Amino acid sequence: MSATPATDPLALESQVCFALSAAARAMVAVYRPILEPLNLTHPQYLVMLALWQHGDLSMTSIASLVHLDPGTLTPLVKRLEATGYVARARGADDARVMMVSLTPEGAALRVVAEGIPEQVVRRTGLTLDELTDVRRSVARVVEAGRDAGVL
């Protein structure tokens, strides 16, 4: 006889990891049709957000900001470069540092992207306050991961 999800500590439905994983997949699916016309994947969108917010960044800084490892980030940024949204160049002070900057096309894309959050609200059916609450809660989970040394 198995325990009910309410009493079973190993019930799938009881797992935070499962809920976060399913929520992440659901949100990426919400973003996909919004980003496709912009020729962006969700991870590429995250890189663009970092660049729109901070300006020119090193690959190391981008990796840290968007929580991607360099092995994943490098091909992603190369595809953004091929699309014409970013340019890569060696650092002026240190040739070992790869800097990424927005092209004029990438910078101009920000105006279009400003409508994305509103589209996400519409597509999810959640209110802006609900989505803000989710973001705050998940940010606390991420911070706990950093504090624990896993991020």
Coordinates of N, CA, C and O in Angstrom, one line a residue:
M1 N 0.8 -1.2 0.0 CA 0.0 0.0 0.0 C 0.9 1.2 0.0 O 1.8 1.4 0.8
S2 N 0.6 2.2 -0.9 CA 1.5 3.4 -1.0 C 0.8 4.5 -0.2 O -0.4 4.6 -0.1
A3 N 1.7 5.4 0.2 CA 1.2 6.6 0.9 C 0.6 7.6 -0.1 O 0.9 7.5 -1.3
T4 N -0.3 8.4 0.4 CA -0.9 9.5 -0.4 C 0.2 10.6 -0.6 O 1.1 10.7 0.2
P5 N 0.0 11.4 -1.7 CA 1.0 12.5 -1.9 C 1.1 13.4 -0.7 O 2.1 13.9 -0.4
A6 N 0.0 13.6 0.0 CA 0.0 14.4 1.2 C 0.9 13.9 2.3 O 1.4 14.6 3.1
T7 N 1.0 12.6 2.4 CA 1.8 11.9 3.5 C 3.1 11.3 3.0 O 3.9 11.0 3.9
D8 N 3.3 11.2 1.7 CA 4.5 10.6 1.2 C 5.6 11.7 0.9 O 5.4 12.5 0.0
P9 N 6.7 11.7 1.6 CA 7.7 12.7 1.4 C 8.4 12.6 0.0 O 9.0 13.5 -0.4
L10 N 8.2 11.4 -0.6 CA 8.8 11.2 -1.9 C 7.8 11.2 -3.0 O 8.1 10.9 -4.2
A11 N 6.6 11.7 -2.8 CA 5.6 11.8 -3.9 C 6.1 12.9 -4.8 O 6.6 13.9 -4.5
L12 N 6.0 12.6 -6.1 CA 6.4 13.5 -7.2 C 5.8 14.9 -6.9 O 6.5 15.9 -7.0
E13 N 4.6 14.9 -6.7 CA 3.8 16.2 -6.5 C 4.3 17.0 -5.3 O 4.0 18.2 -5.2
S14 N 5.0 16.3 -4.4 CA 5.5 17.0 -3.2 C 6.9 17.6 -3.4 O 7.4 18.3 -2.5
Q15 N 7.5 17.4 -4.5 CA 8.9 17.7 -4.7 C 9.0 19.2 -5.3 O 8.5 19.5 -6.3
V16 N 9.8 20.0 -4.6 CA 10.1 21.3 -5.1 C 10.8 21.3 -6.4 O 10.5 22.0 -7.3
C17 N 11.8 20.4 -6.5 CA 12.5 20.2 -7.7 C 11.6 20.0 -8.9 O 11.8 20.5 -10.0
F18 N 10.6 19.1 -8.7 CA 9.7 18.8 -9.8 C 8.9 20.0 -10.2 O 8.7 20.3 -11.4
A19 N 8.4 20.7 -9.2 CA 7.5 21.9 -9.5 C 8.3 23.0 -10.2 O 7.9 23.6 -11.2
L20 N 9.6 23.2 -9.8 CA 10.4 24.2 -10.4 C 10.8 23.8 -11.9 O 10.8 24.6 -12.8
S21 N 11.1 22.5 -12.0 CA 11.5 22.0 -13.4 C 10.3 22.2 -14.3 O 10.4 22.6 -15.5
A22 N 9.1 21.7 -13.9 CA 7.9 21.8 -14.7 C 7.6 23.3 -15.0 O 7.2 23.6 -16.2
A23 N 7.7 24.2 -14.0 CA 7.4 25.6 -14.2 C 8.4 26.2 -15.2 O 8.0 27.0 -16.1
A24 N 9.7 25.8 -15.1 CA 10.7 26.4 -16.0 C 10.3 26.0 -17.5 O 10.4 26.8 -18.4
R25 N 10.0 24.7 -17.7 CA 9.6 24.2 -19.0 C 8.4 24.9 -19.5 O 8.3 25.3 -20.7
A26 N 7.4 25.2 -18.6 CA 6.2 25.8 -19.0 C 6.5 27.3 -19.4 O 5.9 27.8 -20.5
M27 N 7.3 28.0 -18.7 CA 7.6 29.4 -19.0 C 8.4 29.5 -20.3 O 8.2 30.4 -21.1
V28 N 9.4 28.6 -20.5 CA 10.1 28.6 -21.8 C 9.1 28.4 -23.0 O 9.2 29.0 -24.0
A29 N 8.2 27.5 -22.8 CA 7.2 27.3 -23.8 C 6.3 28.5 -24.1 O 5.9 28.8 -25.2
V30 N 6.0 29.3 -23.0 CA 5.3 30.5 -23.2 C 6.1 31.5 -24.0 O 5.6 32.2 -24.9
Y31 N 7.4 31.6 -23.7 CA 8.3 32.6 -24.4 C 8.5 32.2 -25.9 O 8.8 33.0 -26.7
R32 N 8.6 30.9 -26.2 CA 9.0 30.4 -27.5 C 8.3 31.1 -28.6 O 9.0 31.7 -29.5
P33 N 7.0 31.1 -28.7 CA 6.4 31.8 -29.9 C 6.5 33.3 -29.9 O 6.4 33.9 -30.9
I34 N 6.8 33.9 -28.7 CA 7.1 35.3 -28.7 C 8.4 35.6 -29.2 O 8.6 36.6 -29.9
L35 N 9.4 34.8 -28.9 CA 10.8 35.0 -29.3 C 11.1 34.6 -30.7 O 12.0 35.1 -31.3
E36 N 10.4 33.6 -31.2 CA 10.7 33.1 -32.6 C 10.7 34.1 -33.7 O 11.6 34.2 -34.5
P37 N 9.7 35.1 -33.7 CA 9.8 36.1 -34.7 C 11.0 37.0 -34.6 O 11.4 37.7 -35.6
L38 N 11.6 37.1 -33.4 CA 12.8 37.9 -33.2 C 14.1 37.1 -33.5 O 15.2 37.6 -33.3
N39 N 13.9 35.8 -33.9 CA 15.0 34.9 -34.2 C 15.9 34.7 -32.9 O 17.1 34.7 -33.0
L40 N 15.2 34.5 -31.8 CA 15.9 34.3 -30.5 C 15.4 33.1 -29.9 O 14.2 32.8 -29.9
T41 N 16.3 32.3 -29.2 CA 15.9 31.2 -28.3 C 15.8 31.9 -26.9 O 16.3 33.0 -26.7
H42 N 15.2 31.1 -26.0 CA 15.1 31.7 -24.6 C 16.5 32.0 -24.0 O 16.7 33.1 -23.5
P43 N 17.5 31.1 -24.1 CA 18.8 31.4 -23.6 C 19.4 32.6 -24.3 O 20.1 33.4 -23.6
Q44 N 19.2 32.7 -25.6 CA 19.7 33.9 -26.3 C 19.1 35.2 -25.8 O 19.7 36.2 -25.7
Y45 N 17.8 35.1 -25.5 CA 17.0 36.2 -25.0 C 17.6 36.7 -23.6 O 17.8 37.9 -23.4
L46 N 18.0 35.7 -22.8 CA 18.6 36.0 -21.5 C 19.9 36.8 -21.7 O 20.2 37.8 -21.0
V47 N 20.7 36.4 -22.7 CA 22.0 37.1 -23.0 C 21.7 38.5 -23.4 O 22.3 39.5 -23.0
M48 N 20.7 38.6 -24.3 CA 20.3 40.0 -24.8 C 19.8 40.9 -23.7 O 20.2 42.0 -23.6
L49 N 19.0 40.3 -22.8 CA 18.6 41.1 -21.6 C 19.8 41.6 -20.8 O 19.8 42.8 -20.4
A50 N 20.8 40.7 -20.6 CA 22.0 41.1 -19.8 C 22.7 42.3 -20.6 O 23.1 43.3 -19.9
L51 N 22.8 42.2 -21.9 CA 23.5 43.2 -22.6 C 22.7 44.5 -22.7 O 23.3 45.6 -22.6
W52 N 21.4 44.4 -22.8 CA 20.6 45.6 -22.8 C 20.7 46.3 -21.5 O 20.7 47.5 -21.4
Q53 N 20.8 45.6 -20.4 CA 20.8 46.2 -19.1 C 22.2 46.7 -18.8 O 22.3 47.8 -18.2
H54 N 23.3 46.0 -19.1 CA 24.6 46.3 -18.6 C 25.6 46.9 -19.7 O 26.6 47.3 -19.4
G55 N 25.2 46.8 -21.0 CA 26.1 47.2 -22.0 C 27.1 46.1 -22.3 O 26.9 44.9 -22.0
D56 N 28.3 46.5 -22.8 CA 29.3 45.5 -23.2 C 29.7 44.7 -22.0 O 29.9 45.2 -20.9
L57 N 29.8 43.4 -22.2 CA 30.2 42.5 -21.1 C 31.2 41.4 -21.6 O 31.2 41.0 -22.7
S58 N 32.0 40.9 -20.6 CA 32.8 39.8 -20.9 C 32.0 38.5 -21.0 O 30.9 38.5 -20.3
M59 N 32.5 37.5 -21.6 CA 31.8 36.2 -21.6 C 31.7 35.7 -20.2 O 30.6 35.1 -19.8
T60 N 32.7 35.9 -19.4 CA 32.6 35.5 -18.0 C 31.5 36.2 -17.2 O 30.7 35.5 -16.5
S61 N 31.3 37.5 -17.4 CA 30.3 38.2 -16.8 C 28.9 37.8 -17.2 O 28.0 37.6 -16.4
I62 N 28.8 37.5 -18.5 CA 27.5 37.0 -19.1 C 27.2 35.7 -18.4 O 26.0 35.5 -18.0
A63 N 28.1 34.8 -18.4 CA 27.9 33.5 -17.9 C 27.4 33.6 -16.4 O 26.5 32.9 -16.0
S64 N 28.0 34.4 -15.7 CA 27.6 34.6 -14.3 C 26.2 35.2 -14.2 O 25.4 34.7 -13.4
L65 N 25.9 36.2 -15.0 CA 24.6 36.9 -14.9 C 23.4 35.9 -15.3 O 22.4 36.0 -14.7
V66 N 23.7 35.1 -16.3 CA 22.5 34.3 -16.8 C 22.6 32.9 -16.3 O 21.8 32.0 -16.8
H67 N 23.6 32.6 -15.5 CA 23.7 31.2 -14.9 C 23.9 30.1 -15.9 O 23.3 29.1 -15.9
L68 N 24.8 30.4 -16.9 CA 25.2 29.4 -17.9 C 26.7 29.1 -17.8 O 27.4 30.1 -17.6
D69 N 27.0 27.9 -18.1 CA 28.5 27.6 -18.1 C 29.1 28.1 -19.4 O 28.3 28.2 -20.4
P70 N 30.4 28.4 -19.4 CA 31.0 28.9 -20.7 C 30.8 27.9 -21.9 O 30.7 28.4 -23.0
G71 N 30.8 26.6 -21.6 CA 30.7 25.7 -22.7 C 29.3 25.8 -23.4 O 29.2 25.5 -24.6
T72 N 28.3 26.2 -22.7 CA 27.0 26.4 -23.3 C 26.9 27.8 -23.9 O 26.2 28.0 -24.9
L73 N 27.5 28.8 -23.2 CA 27.4 30.2 -23.6 C 28.1 30.5 -24.9 O 27.6 31.2 -25.8
T74 N 29.3 29.9 -25.1 CA 30.0 30.2 -26.3 C 29.3 30.0 -27.6 O 29.2 30.9 -28.5
P75 N 28.7 28.8 -27.9 CA 28.0 28.6 -29.1 C 26.8 29.5 -29.2 O 26.4 29.9 -30.3
L76 N 26.1 29.7 -28.1 CA 24.9 30.5 -28.1 C 25.3 32.0 -28.5 O 24.6 32.6 -29.4
V77 N 26.4 32.5 -28.0 CA 26.8 33.9 -28.4 C 27.3 33.9 -29.9 O 27.0 34.9 -30.6
K78 N 27.9 32.8 -30.3 CA 28.3 32.7 -31.7 C 27.1 32.8 -32.6 O 27.1 33.4 -33.7
R79 N 26.0 32.1 -32.2 CA 24.8 32.2 -33.0 C 24.2 33.6 -33.0 O 23.7 34.1 -34.0
L80 N 24.2 34.3 -31.9 CA 23.8 35.7 -31.8 C 24.6 36.5 -32.7 O 24.1 37.5 -33.4
E81 N 25.9 36.3 -32.8 CA 26.8 37.0 -33.7 C 26.4 36.8 -35.1 O 26.3 37.7 -35.9
A82 N 26.2 35.5 -35.5 CA 25.8 35.2 -36.8 C 24.5 35.8 -37.2 O 24.3 36.1 -38.4
T83 N 23.6 36.0 -36.3 CA 22.3 36.6 -36.5 C 22.5 38.2 -36.7 O 21.6 38.8 -37.3
G84 N 23.6 38.7 -36.2 CA 23.9 40.1 -36.4 C 23.5 40.9 -35.2 O 23.5 42.2 -35.2
Y85 N 23.1 40.3 -34.1 CA 22.7 41.0 -32.9 C 23.9 41.4 -32.0 O 23.7 42.4 -31.2
V86 N 25.0 40.7 -32.0 CA 26.1 41.0 -31.1 C 27.4 40.9 -31.9 O 27.4 40.3 -33.0
A87 N 28.4 41.5 -31.4 CA 29.8 41.4 -31.9 C 30.7 40.9 -30.8 O 30.5 41.3 -29.6
R88 N 31.7 40.1 -31.1 CA 32.6 39.6 -30.1 C 34.0 40.2 -30.5 O 34.3 40.3 -31.7
A89 N 34.8 40.5 -29.5 CA 36.1 41.0 -29.7 C 37.0 40.8 -28.5 O 36.4 40.7 -27.4
R90 N 38.2 40.6 -28.7 CA 39.2 40.4 -27.6 C 39.3 41.7 -26.8 O 39.2 42.8 -27.3
G91 N 39.4 41.5 -25.5 CA 39.6 42.7 -24.6 C 40.8 43.5 -25.0 O 41.8 43.0 -25.3
A92 N 40.6 44.8 -24.9 CA 41.7 45.7 -25.2 C 42.9 45.6 -24.2 O 44.0 45.7 -24.6
D93 N 42.6 45.4 -22.9 CA 43.6 45.3 -21.9 C 44.1 43.8 -21.7 O 45.2 43.7 -21.2
D94 N 43.3 42.9 -22.1 CA 43.7 41.5 -21.9 C 43.1 40.6 -23.0 O 41.8 40.4 -23.1
A95 N 43.9 40.1 -23.9 CA 43.5 39.4 -25.1 C 42.8 38.1 -24.7 O 42.1 37.5 -25.5
R96 N 43.0 37.6 -23.5 CA 42.3 36.4 -23.0 C 40.8 36.6 -22.8 O 40.1 35.6 -22.7
V97 N 40.4 37.8 -22.6 CA 39.0 38.2 -22.3 C 38.3 38.4 -23.6 O 38.7 39.2 -24.4
M98 N 37.2 37.7 -23.7 CA 36.3 37.9 -24.9 C 35.2 38.8 -24.5 O 34.4 38.5 -23.6
M99 N 35.1 39.9 -25.1 CA 34.0 40.9 -24.8 C 32.9 40.7 -25.9 O 33.1 40.4 -27.0
V100 N 31.7 41.0 -25.4 CA 30.5 40.9 -26.3 C 29.8 42.2 -26.2 O 29.6 42.8 -25.1
S101 N 29.4 42.8 -27.3 CA 28.7 44.0 -27.4 C 27.5 43.9 -28.4 O 27.5 43.1 -29.3
L102 N 26.6 44.8 -28.2 CA 25.4 44.8 -29.1 C 25.8 45.5 -30.4 O 26.5 46.5 -30.4
T103 N 25.3 45.0 -31.5 CA 25.4 45.7 -32.7 C 24.2 46.7 -32.8 O 23.3 46.7 -31.9
P104 N 24.2 47.6 -33.7 CA 23.1 48.5 -33.8 C 21.7 47.7 -34.0 O 20.7 48.1 -33.4
E105 N 21.8 46.6 -34.7 CA 20.6 45.8 -34.8 C 20.1 45.2 -33.5 O 19.0 45.1 -33.2
G106 N 21.1 44.7 -32.7 CA 20.8 44.2 -31.4 C 20.3 45.2 -30.5 O 19.4 44.9 -29.7
A107 N 20.9 46.4 -30.5 CA 20.4 47.5 -29.7 C 19.0 47.9 -30.0 O 18.1 48.1 -29.2
A108 N 18.7 47.9 -31.3 CA 17.4 48.3 -31.8 C 16.3 47.3 -31.4 O 15.1 47.7 -31.3
L109 N 16.7 46.1 -31.3 CA 15.8 45.0 -31.0 C 15.1 45.2 -29.6 O 14.0 44.8 -29.3
R110 N 15.8 46.0 -28.7 CA 15.3 46.2 -27.4 C 13.9 46.9 -27.4 O 13.1 46.6 -26.6
V111 N 13.7 47.8 -28.4 CA 12.4 48.5 -28.5 C 11.3 47.4 -28.7 O 10.2 47.5 -28.1
V112 N 11.5 46.5 -29.6 CA 10.5 45.4 -29.8 C 10.4 44.5 -28.6 O 9.3 44.2 -28.2
A113 N 11.5 44.2 -27.9 CA 11.5 43.3 -26.8 C 10.8 43.9 -25.6 O 10.3 43.2 -24.7
E114 N 10.6 45.2 -25.5 CA 9.9 45.9 -24.4 C 8.5 45.4 -24.3 O 7.9 45.5 -23.2
G115 N 7.9 44.9 -25.4 CA 6.5 44.4 -25.3 C 6.4 42.9 -24.9 O 5.3 42.4 -24.6
I116 N 7.6 42.3 -24.7 CA 7.6 40.8 -24.3 C 6.9 40.6 -22.9 O 6.1 39.7 -22.8
P117 N 7.3 41.3 -21.9 CA 6.6 41.0 -20.6 C 5.1 41.1 -20.6 O 4.4 40.2 -20.1
E118 N 4.6 42.1 -21.3 CA 3.1 42.1 -21.5 C 2.5 40.9 -22.2 O 1.5 40.4 -21.8
Q119 N 3.2 40.5 -23.2 CA 2.8 39.3 -23.9 C 2.8 38.0 -23.0 O 1.9 37.2 -23.1
V120 N 3.8 38.0 -22.2 CA 3.9 36.8 -21.2 C 2.7 36.8 -20.3 O 2.1 35.8 -20.0
V121 N 2.4 38.0 -19.8 CA 1.2 38.1 -18.9 C 0.0 37.6 -19.6 O -0.8 36.8 -19.0
R122 N -0.2 38.1 -20.8 CA -1.4 37.6 -21.6 C -1.4 36.1 -21.8 O -2.4 35.5 -21.6
R123 N -0.3 35.6 -22.2 CA -0.2 34.2 -22.6 C -0.4 33.2 -21.4 O -0.9 32.1 -21.5
T124 N 0.1 33.7 -20.2 CA 0.0 32.8 -19.0 C -1.4 32.9 -18.4 O -1.8 32.0 -17.7
G125 N -2.0 34.0 -18.5 CA -3.3 34.2 -17.8 C -3.1 34.6 -16.4 O -4.1 34.8 -15.6
L126 N -1.9 34.8 -16.0 CA -1.5 35.2 -14.6 C -1.5 36.7 -14.6 O -1.1 37.3 -15.6
T127 N -1.7 37.3 -13.4 CA -1.6 38.7 -13.3 C -0.1 39.1 -13.1 O 0.7 38.2 -12.8
L128 N 0.2 40.3 -13.4 CA 1.6 40.8 -13.2 C 2.0 40.6 -11.7 O 3.1 40.2 -11.5
D129 N 1.1 40.8 -10.8 CA 1.4 40.6 -9.4 C 1.7 39.2 -9.1 O 2.7 38.8 -8.3
E130 N 1.0 38.2 -9.7 CA 1.2 36.8 -9.5 C 2.6 36.4 -10.0 O 3.4 35.7 -9.4
L131 N 2.9 36.9 -11.2 CA 4.2 36.6 -11.8 C 5.3 37.2 -11.0 O 6.4 36.6 -10.9
T132 N 5.1 38.4 -10.5 CA 6.1 39.0 -9.7 C 6.4 38.2 -8.4 O 7.5 38.1 -8.0
D133 N 5.3 37.7 -7.8 CA 5.4 36.9 -6.6 C 6.2 35.6 -6.9 O 7.1 35.2 -6.1
V134 N 5.9 35.0 -8.0 CA 6.7 33.8 -8.4 C 8.2 34.1 -8.6 O 9.0 33.4 -8.1
R135 N 8.4 35.2 -9.3 CA 9.8 35.6 -9.6 C 10.6 35.9 -8.2 O 11.7 35.4 -8.1
R136 N 9.9 36.5 -7.3 CA 10.5 36.8 -6.0 C 10.8 35.5 -5.3 O 11.9 35.3 -4.7
S137 N 9.9 34.6 -5.3 CA 10.1 33.3 -4.6 C 11.2 32.5 -5.2 O 12.0 31.9 -4.5
V138 N 11.2 32.4 -6.5 CA 12.3 31.7 -7.2 C 13.6 32.4 -7.0 O 14.6 31.7 -6.8
A139 N 13.6 33.7 -7.0 CA 14.9 34.4 -6.7 C 15.5 34.0 -5.3 O 16.7 33.9 -5.2
R140 N 14.6 33.8 -4.4 CA 15.0 33.4 -3.0 C 15.6 32.0 -3.1 O 16.6 31.7 -2.4
V141 N 15.1 31.1 -3.9 CA 15.6 29.7 -4.1 C 17.0 29.8 -4.7 O 17.9 29.2 -4.3
V142 N 17.1 30.7 -5.8 CA 18.4 30.9 -6.4 C 19.5 31.4 -5.4 O 20.6 30.9 -5.3
E143 N 19.1 32.4 -4.6 CA 20.0 32.9 -3.6 C 20.4 31.9 -2.6 O 21.5 31.8 -2.2
A144 N 19.4 31.0 -2.2 CA 19.8 29.9 -1.3 C 20.8 29.0 -1.9 O 21.7 28.5 -1.2
G145 N 20.7 28.7 -3.2 CA 21.6 27.9 -3.9 C 23.0 28.6 -3.9 O 24.0 27.9 -3.7
R146 N 23.0 29.9 -4.1 CA 24.3 30.6 -4.1 C 24.9 30.5 -2.7 O 26.1 30.3 -2.5
D147 N 24.1 30.7 -1.7 CA 24.6 30.7 -0.3 C 25.1 29.3 0.1 O 26.0 29.2 0.9
A148 N 24.5 28.3 -0.5 CA 24.9 26.9 -0.3 C 26.1 26.5 -1.1 O 26.7 25.4 -1.0
G149 N 26.5 27.4 -2.0 CA 27.7 27.2 -2.9 C 27.5 26.3 -4.1 O 28.5 25.8 -4.6
V150 N 26.2 26.1 -4.5 CA 26.0 25.3 -5.6 C 25.8 26.1 -6.9 O 25.7 25.5 -8.0
L151 N 25.7 27.4 -6.8 CA 25.6 28.2 -8.0 C 26.8 29.2 -8.1 O 27.3 29.7 -7.1

